[in-house]
mmCIF file of C-alpha atoms in Angstrom:
data_model
loop_
_atom_site.group_PDB
_atom_site.id
_atom_site.type_symbol
_atom_site.label_atom_id
_atom_site.label_comp_id
_atom_site.label_asym_id
_atom_site.label_seq_id
_atom_site.Cartn_x
_atom_site.Cartn_y
_atom_site.Cartn_z
ATOM 1 C CA MET A 1 -81.823 -10.441 -77.860
ATOM 2 C CA SER A 2 -80.314 -7.263 -79.253
ATOM 3 C CA GLU A 3 -81.006 -3.825 -77.848
ATOM 4 C CA THR A 4 -83.172 -1.405 -79.787
ATOM 5 C CA SER A 5 -85.125 1.776 -79.265
ATOM 6 C CA LEU A 6 -88.679 1.562 -77.987
ATOM 7 C CA ASP A 7 -89.789 3.855 -80.802
ATOM 8 C CA THR A 8 -89.242 1.129 -83.379
ATOM 9 C CA GLU A 9 -91.551 -1.305 -81.525
ATOM 10 C CA GLN A 10 -89.548 -4.136 -83.033
ATOM 11 C CA THR A 11 -86.509 -6.147 -82.099
ATOM 12 C CA THR A 12 -84.953 -9.429 -83.053
ATOM 13 C CA ALA A 13 -84.807 -12.760 -81.272
ATOM 14 C CA GLU A 14 -82.325 -15.532 -81.909
ATOM 15 C CA MET A 15 -83.960 -18.714 -83.153
ATOM 16 C CA ALA A 16 -82.875 -22.295 -82.439
ATOM 17 C CA ASP A 17 -81.030 -22.512 -85.774
ATOM 18 C CA GLY A 18 -79.086 -19.309 -85.047
ATOM 19 C CA SER A 19 -81.106 -17.076 -87.376
ATOM 20 C CA ALA A 20 -82.744 -13.822 -86.251
ATOM 21 C CA ALA A 21 -86.482 -13.285 -86.433
ATOM 22 C CA PRO A 22 -88.350 -10.002 -85.853
ATOM 23 C CA VAL A 23 -90.394 -9.766 -82.657
ATOM 24 C CA GLN A 24 -93.072 -7.113 -82.197
ATOM 25 C CA PHE A 25 -93.634 -5.474 -78.819
ATOM 26 C CA ASP A 26 -95.547 -2.582 -77.293
ATOM 27 C CA PRO A 27 -93.915 -0.076 -74.930
ATOM 28 C CA VAL A 28 -95.792 0.014 -71.604
ATOM 29 C CA CYS A 29 -95.298 2.227 -68.549
ATOM 30 C CA LEU A 30 -95.133 0.421 -65.194
ATOM 31 C CA ASP A 31 -95.067 1.706 -61.636
ATOM 32 C CA VAL A 32 -92.557 -0.590 -59.936
ATOM 33 C CA PRO A 33 -90.077 -0.460 -57.040
ATOM 34 C CA ARG A 34 -86.562 0.204 -58.283
ATOM 35 C CA ILE A 35 -83.662 -1.002 -56.127
ATOM 36 C CA TYR A 36 -81.133 1.807 -55.676
ATOM 37 C CA ASP A 37 -78.690 -0.037 -53.433
ATOM 38 C CA SER A 38 -78.292 -3.430 -51.792
ATOM 39 C CA CYS A 39 -75.806 -5.439 -49.778
ATOM 40 C CA GLY A 40 -75.370 -9.009 -48.628
ATOM 41 C CA ALA A 41 -74.132 -10.196 -45.254
ATOM 42 C CA LYS A 42 -72.798 -13.421 -43.817
ATOM 43 C CA ASP A 43 -73.066 -12.878 -40.058
ATOM 44 C CA CYS A 44 -71.785 -15.191 -37.369
ATOM 45 C CA LEU A 45 -73.733 -14.093 -34.278
ATOM 46 C CA ARG A 46 -71.654 -15.269 -31.355
ATOM 47 C CA ASP A 47 -72.858 -15.788 -27.763
ATOM 48 C CA LEU A 48 -76.415 -14.509 -28.083
ATOM 49 C CA ASN A 49 -78.432 -14.697 -24.869
ATOM 50 C CA VAL A 50 -81.437 -17.004 -25.135
ATOM 51 C CA PHE A 51 -84.426 -16.043 -22.991
ATOM 52 C CA PHE A 52 -87.144 -18.445 -21.863
ATOM 53 C CA THR A 53 -90.512 -18.373 -20.163
ATOM 54 C CA ALA A 54 -90.645 -18.866 -16.379
ATOM 55 C CA GLU A 55 -91.410 -22.591 -16.686
ATOM 56 C CA ASN A 56 -88.598 -23.265 -19.149
ATOM 57 C CA GLN A 57 -86.148 -21.101 -17.204
ATOM 58 C CA LYS A 58 -86.577 -23.402 -14.190
ATOM 59 C CA ILE A 59 -85.382 -26.280 -16.372
ATOM 60 C CA ILE A 60 -82.378 -24.231 -17.509
ATOM 61 C CA ASP A 61 -81.454 -23.423 -13.882
ATOM 62 C CA THR A 62 -81.078 -27.155 -13.100
ATOM 63 C CA ALA A 63 -79.474 -28.165 -16.407
ATOM 64 C CA THR A 64 -76.038 -29.732 -16.712
ATOM 65 C CA SER A 65 -75.689 -29.380 -20.493
ATOM 66 C CA VAL A 66 -77.619 -28.063 -23.459
ATOM 67 C CA ARG A 67 -77.685 -28.663 -27.207
ATOM 68 C CA ILE A 68 -79.355 -26.410 -29.732
ATOM 69 C CA THR A 69 -81.227 -28.354 -32.415
ATOM 70 C CA ARG A 70 -82.881 -25.760 -34.639
ATOM 71 C CA VAL A 71 -83.133 -22.011 -35.139
ATOM 72 C CA SER A 72 -85.708 -20.069 -37.136
ATOM 73 C CA VAL A 73 -86.691 -16.426 -37.557
ATOM 74 C CA ILE A 74 -89.979 -15.562 -35.815
ATOM 75 C CA THR A 75 -90.157 -11.999 -37.128
ATOM 76 C CA ALA A 76 -88.025 -8.924 -37.715
ATOM 77 C CA SER A 77 -88.358 -5.159 -37.496
ATOM 78 C CA VAL A 78 -86.831 -2.800 -40.083
ATOM 79 C CA ASP A 79 -86.464 0.978 -39.627
ATOM 80 C CA VAL A 80 -85.044 3.540 -42.047
ATOM 81 C CA ASP A 81 -83.515 6.893 -41.115
ATOM 82 C CA SER A 82 -81.519 9.460 -43.057
ATOM 83 C CA VAL A 83 -77.787 9.794 -42.449
ATOM 84 C CA ALA A 84 -76.627 13.247 -41.384
ATOM 85 C CA PHE A 85 -74.255 15.069 -43.769
ATOM 86 C CA HIS A 86 -74.588 12.286 -46.360
ATOM 87 C CA ARG A 87 -77.403 13.261 -48.688
ATOM 88 C CA GLY A 88 -79.144 10.338 -50.273
ATOM 89 C CA TYR A 89 -77.798 7.783 -47.775
ATOM 90 C CA TYR A 90 -79.918 6.031 -45.169
ATOM 91 C CA SER A 91 -79.285 3.794 -42.210
ATOM 92 C CA VAL A 92 -81.322 0.589 -42.007
ATOM 93 C CA ASP A 93 -81.767 -0.738 -38.483
ATOM 94 C CA GLU A 94 -82.662 -4.426 -38.449
ATOM 95 C CA LYS A 95 -83.684 -6.435 -35.395
ATOM 96 C CA PHE A 96 -84.213 -10.188 -35.690
ATOM 97 C CA TYR A 97 -86.098 -12.391 -33.249
ATOM 98 C CA PHE A 98 -84.874 -15.997 -33.378
ATOM 99 C CA LEU A 99 -86.729 -19.023 -32.060
ATOM 100 C CA CYS A 100 -84.180 -21.406 -30.524
ATOM 101 C CA CYS A 101 -85.136 -25.034 -29.950
ATOM 102 C CA CYS A 102 -82.890 -26.720 -27.380
ATOM 103 C CA GLU A 103 -82.419 -30.108 -25.792
ATOM 104 C CA VAL A 104 -81.644 -29.664 -22.097
ATOM 105 C CA TYR A 105 -80.015 -32.395 -20.009
ATOM 106 C CA THR A 106 -80.489 -32.276 -16.233
ATOM 107 C CA GLY A 107 -78.359 -35.273 -15.260
ATOM 108 C CA ALA A 108 -76.404 -38.294 -16.415
ATOM 109 C CA GLY A 109 -78.652 -40.838 -18.110
ATOM 110 C CA ALA A 110 -81.693 -38.553 -17.969
ATOM 111 C CA LEU A 111 -83.776 -37.968 -21.074
ATOM 112 C CA PRO A 112 -83.435 -34.453 -22.491
ATOM 113 C CA SER A 113 -86.193 -31.885 -22.157
ATOM 114 C CA ASN A 114 -87.154 -29.926 -25.256
ATOM 115 C CA VAL A 115 -87.488 -26.208 -24.536
ATOM 116 C CA THR A 116 -87.800 -23.181 -26.794
ATOM 117 C CA GLY A 117 -86.449 -19.702 -26.200
ATOM 118 C CA VAL A 118 -85.936 -16.392 -27.977
ATOM 119 C CA ALA A 119 -82.673 -14.730 -29.000
ATOM 120 C CA VAL A 120 -82.539 -11.143 -30.266
ATOM 121 C CA ASN A 121 -79.915 -9.486 -32.451
ATOM 122 C CA SER A 122 -79.700 -5.983 -33.929
ATOM 123 C CA LYS A 123 -77.568 -4.634 -36.764
ATOM 124 C CA ARG A 124 -77.287 -1.489 -38.863
ATOM 125 C CA VAL A 125 -76.288 -1.019 -42.487
ATOM 126 C CA VAL A 126 -75.928 2.175 -44.529
ATOM 127 C CA LEU A 127 -77.125 2.201 -48.137
ATOM 128 C CA TYR A 128 -77.792 4.735 -50.868
ATOM 129 C CA GLY A 129 -81.492 5.401 -51.393
ATOM 130 C CA SER A 130 -81.485 8.582 -53.499
ATOM 131 C CA ASP A 131 -83.643 11.631 -52.714
ATOM 132 C CA GLY A 132 -87.403 11.845 -52.866
ATOM 133 C CA PHE A 133 -89.434 14.957 -52.149
ATOM 134 C CA VAL A 134 -92.913 13.797 -53.081
ATOM 135 C CA LYS A 135 -95.871 12.425 -51.185
ATOM 136 C CA ARG A 136 -97.676 9.398 -52.568
ATOM 137 C CA PHE A 137 -101.400 8.883 -52.101
ATOM 138 C CA SER A 138 -103.361 5.908 -53.392
ATOM 139 C CA SER A 139 -106.988 4.823 -53.334
ATOM 140 C CA ASP A 140 -106.062 1.457 -51.779
ATOM 141 C CA ARG A 141 -104.007 2.916 -48.918
ATOM 142 C CA THR A 142 -105.116 4.909 -45.899
ATOM 143 C CA PRO A 143 -103.170 8.178 -45.837
ATOM 144 C CA GLU A 144 -101.005 8.744 -42.772
ATOM 145 C CA ILE A 145 -100.212 12.159 -41.322
ATOM 146 C CA ASP A 146 -96.638 12.791 -40.216
ATOM 147 C CA PRO A 147 -96.502 15.856 -37.905
ATOM 148 C CA THR A 148 -92.799 16.405 -38.656
ATOM 149 C CA GLU A 149 -93.588 17.064 -42.307
ATOM 150 C CA LEU A 150 -96.124 19.760 -41.381
ATOM 151 C CA ASP A 151 -93.701 21.862 -39.328
ATOM 152 C CA CYS A 152 -93.658 25.298 -40.938
ATOM 153 C CA CYS A 153 -90.182 26.064 -39.579
ATOM 154 C CA GLY A 154 -88.534 22.746 -40.247
ATOM 155 C CA GLY A 155 -88.626 22.727 -44.017
ATOM 156 C CA TYR A 156 -89.989 19.960 -46.213
ATOM 157 C CA ALA A 157 -88.774 16.525 -45.239
ATOM 158 C CA GLY A 158 -87.877 14.072 -47.966
ATOM 159 C CA SER A 159 -89.726 10.801 -48.336
ATOM 160 C CA MET A 160 -87.971 7.693 -47.112
ATOM 161 C CA PRO A 161 -87.118 4.770 -49.377
ATOM 162 C CA THR A 162 -88.445 1.307 -48.639
ATOM 163 C CA ALA A 163 -86.067 -1.124 -46.965
ATOM 164 C CA THR A 164 -86.447 -4.851 -47.507
ATOM 165 C CA VAL A 165 -84.510 -7.570 -45.700
ATOM 166 C CA GLN A 166 -84.351 -11.161 -46.908
ATOM 167 C CA VAL A 167 -83.056 -13.774 -44.464
ATOM 168 C CA SER A 168 -82.179 -17.396 -45.168
ATOM 169 C CA SER A 169 -82.852 -20.161 -42.676
ATOM 170 C CA PRO A 170 -80.412 -19.558 -39.787
ATOM 171 C CA MET A 171 -77.824 -22.182 -38.897
ATOM 172 C CA ALA A 172 -77.573 -23.384 -35.290
ATOM 173 C CA LEU A 173 -73.802 -23.499 -34.730
ATOM 174 C CA ALA A 174 -73.332 -23.920 -30.972
ATOM 175 C CA ALA A 175 -74.908 -23.503 -27.538
ATOM 176 C CA ALA A 176 -73.566 -23.610 -23.990
ATOM 177 C CA LEU A 177 -74.614 -22.985 -20.403
ATOM 178 C CA SER A 178 -73.111 -19.966 -18.691
ATOM 179 C CA PRO A 179 -73.407 -18.879 -15.032
ATOM 180 C CA VAL A 180 -75.100 -15.552 -14.393
ATOM 181 C CA THR A 181 -72.601 -13.173 -12.814
ATOM 182 C CA THR A 182 -74.269 -9.850 -13.645
ATOM 183 C CA PRO A 183 -77.946 -8.998 -14.160
ATOM 184 C CA VAL A 184 -79.174 -9.904 -17.641
ATOM 185 C CA ILE A 185 -81.830 -7.533 -18.959
ATOM 186 C CA VAL A 186 -84.565 -9.030 -21.114
ATOM 187 C CA PRO A 187 -84.726 -7.109 -24.409
ATOM 188 C CA TYR A 188 -87.955 -5.709 -25.730
ATOM 189 C CA VAL A 189 -89.887 -8.180 -27.859
ATOM 190 C CA PRO A 190 -93.145 -7.505 -29.724
ATOM 191 C CA GLU A 191 -96.380 -8.856 -28.362
ATOM 192 C CA THR A 192 -96.610 -11.244 -31.299
ATOM 193 C CA VAL A 193 -93.379 -12.911 -30.156
ATOM 194 C CA THR A 194 -94.561 -13.400 -26.558
ATOM 195 C CA GLU A 195 -97.837 -14.830 -27.830
ATOM 196 C CA PHE A 196 -95.946 -17.193 -30.112
ATOM 197 C CA ILE A 197 -93.584 -18.367 -27.364
ATOM 198 C CA GLY A 198 -96.465 -18.827 -24.913
ATOM 199 C CA GLY A 199 -95.691 -16.230 -22.236
ATOM 200 C CA GLU A 200 -93.436 -13.438 -21.014
ATOM 201 C CA LEU A 201 -89.672 -13.886 -21.054
ATOM 202 C CA TYR A 202 -87.825 -13.902 -17.719
ATOM 203 C CA GLU A 203 -84.370 -12.846 -16.648
ATOM 204 C CA PRO A 204 -82.068 -15.771 -15.824
ATOM 205 C CA GLU A 205 -80.854 -15.792 -12.222
ATOM 206 C CA THR A 206 -78.686 -18.914 -11.850
ATOM 207 C CA GLN A 207 -77.462 -19.789 -15.332
ATOM 208 C CA GLN A 208 -78.288 -18.890 -18.901
ATOM 209 C CA VAL A 209 -77.978 -20.293 -22.414
ATOM 210 C CA LYS A 210 -75.695 -18.626 -24.945
ATOM 211 C CA THR A 211 -75.905 -19.627 -28.584
ATOM 212 C CA THR A 212 -74.019 -18.933 -31.805
ATOM 213 C CA ILE A 213 -76.059 -18.551 -34.993
ATOM 214 C CA GLY A 214 -75.048 -18.186 -38.643
ATOM 215 C CA VAL A 215 -77.244 -15.975 -40.811
ATOM 216 C CA PHE A 216 -77.203 -14.965 -44.489
ATOM 217 C CA SER A 217 -79.167 -11.824 -45.365
ATOM 218 C CA ILE A 218 -79.705 -9.334 -48.194
ATOM 219 C CA THR A 219 -80.815 -5.742 -47.556
ATOM 220 C CA THR A 220 -82.182 -3.477 -50.301
ATOM 221 C CA LEU A 221 -83.380 0.125 -50.548
ATOM 222 C CA SER A 222 -85.989 0.860 -53.210
ATOM 223 C CA ARG A 223 -88.358 3.576 -54.377
ATOM 224 C CA ASP A 224 -91.471 3.403 -56.522
ATOM 225 C CA VAL A 225 -90.726 4.803 -59.980
ATOM 226 C CA GLN A 226 -92.313 4.779 -63.429
ATOM 227 C CA LEU A 227 -90.384 2.775 -66.006
ATOM 228 C CA MET A 228 -91.134 2.194 -69.679
ATOM 229 C CA LEU A 229 -90.467 -1.393 -70.661
ATOM 230 C CA PRO A 230 -91.100 -3.472 -73.776
ATOM 231 C CA SER A 231 -94.135 -5.744 -73.530
ATOM 232 C CA TYR A 232 -94.196 -8.748 -75.858
ATOM 233 C CA ASP A 233 -97.340 -10.606 -74.791
ATOM 234 C CA PHE A 234 -99.648 -11.352 -71.879
ATOM 235 C CA CYS A 235 -98.662 -14.155 -69.514
ATOM 236 C CA VAL A 236 -101.289 -16.586 -70.740
ATOM 237 C CA PRO A 237 -100.934 -20.107 -69.257
ATOM 238 C CA ARG A 238 -99.630 -22.577 -71.819
ATOM 239 C CA LYS A 239 -100.953 -25.738 -70.141
ATOM 240 C CA GLU A 240 -104.085 -26.940 -68.399
ATOM 241 C CA CYS A 241 -104.242 -27.670 -64.690
ATOM 242 C CA ASP A 242 -104.143 -31.394 -63.992
ATOM 243 C CA ASP A 243 -106.257 -32.355 -60.981
ATOM 244 C CA SER A 244 -105.798 -36.097 -61.378
ATOM 245 C CA GLU A 245 -103.726 -38.032 -58.841
ATOM 246 C CA ASP A 246 -100.671 -39.715 -60.314
ATOM 247 C CA ASP A 247 -99.739 -43.258 -59.498
ATOM 248 C CA PRO A 248 -97.202 -43.079 -56.616
ATOM 249 C CA CYS A 249 -94.845 -45.533 -58.287
ATOM 250 C CA GLU A 250 -95.008 -43.561 -61.523
ATOM 251 C CA ALA A 251 -94.182 -40.351 -59.644
ATOM 252 C CA PHE A 252 -91.305 -42.139 -57.897
ATOM 253 C CA SER A 253 -89.948 -43.361 -61.218
ATOM 254 C CA LYS A 254 -89.487 -39.733 -62.346
ATOM 255 C CA ILE A 255 -87.068 -38.971 -59.500
ATOM 256 C CA GLU A 256 -83.413 -39.248 -60.449
ATOM 257 C CA PHE A 257 -81.237 -41.659 -58.545
ATOM 258 C CA PRO A 258 -79.467 -39.772 -55.679
ATOM 259 C CA THR A 259 -75.920 -40.654 -56.670
ATOM 260 C CA ASP A 260 -74.374 -37.933 -54.477
ATOM 261 C CA SER A 261 -76.019 -39.446 -51.399
ATOM 262 C CA PHE A 262 -74.219 -42.765 -51.937
ATOM 263 C CA PHE A 263 -70.999 -41.292 -53.329
ATOM 264 C CA PRO A 264 -70.479 -37.855 -51.670
ATOM 265 C CA PRO A 265 -68.297 -35.493 -53.733
ATOM 266 C CA ASN A 266 -64.937 -34.443 -52.348
ATOM 267 C CA SER A 267 -64.144 -30.945 -51.135
ATOM 268 C CA GLN A 268 -62.610 -29.872 -54.458
ATOM 269 C CA GLU A 269 -65.825 -30.644 -56.327
ATOM 270 C CA THR A 270 -68.018 -28.768 -53.845
ATOM 271 C CA ASP A 271 -65.747 -25.778 -53.342
ATOM 272 C CA GLY A 272 -67.517 -22.774 -54.809
ATOM 273 C CA GLY A 273 -64.629 -20.366 -54.371
ATOM 274 C CA ASP A 274 -64.244 -17.497 -51.974
ATOM 275 C CA SER A 275 -67.465 -16.142 -50.496
ATOM 276 C CA PRO A 276 -68.255 -12.492 -51.282
ATOM 277 C CA PHE A 277 -69.230 -12.017 -47.645
ATOM 278 C CA GLY A 278 -66.828 -12.233 -44.744
ATOM 279 C CA CYS A 279 -67.840 -14.027 -41.530
ATOM 280 C CA ARG A 280 -67.905 -11.591 -38.677
ATOM 281 C CA CYS A 281 -66.872 -13.973 -35.936
ATOM 282 C CA GLY A 282 -64.363 -12.813 -33.408
#
């Protein structure tokens, strides 16, 4: 589709036969979040301490080996703060709370015990978020009063951009038992995490579990702005909802044969090139 001015309210679209046909549109003004800066990360989180409840920690104290089976993100906290002497730049502090599912072996020939613990990791990134010196009030939001903005001697503080963090499913890379030689302090975890895990986390006294996790994440800084965009039509559904149950064999017949499962491709066929993110192991 070729570019054109919104004043013309007309542009062209390429048809299937290669010809161009005029398309009418209406310019509309939308209030949307605009991303000013973003970054991606491929983090290899090495030797994170895993903390357990008192009951599960007793199992860890008598364990001879451990294997991590699955890792997932329970929740995360994201804080934004301005960077001194760098106008328009902001630091984004991210703290992730990982749920670690482990198989713990207490002796030769013994069946493993399944226990779950929590690992915590923090990181900081600096992104450009532009400047904003306005206050936003809306009928569907309860206004909040910030005492720092009402300080007569401190000047008018700029509004912070909105930070968003997207995290893929973490990869459980390794886990090992380690003897406790120095006191291990339990990090702060929100009440929602302790409720999810089923109790308070305890400091290990005899031995602890250390795990290595691989995480892919994307962090963005955005602000709400007004943009004028071309509108071509409303998003009217083009098909009716089908509430009938399909025959299971008919549904199965629509699935393509999994050739790659029987004949796995070699490394040259699956190599996607160099990753834009560097692993931060080491």
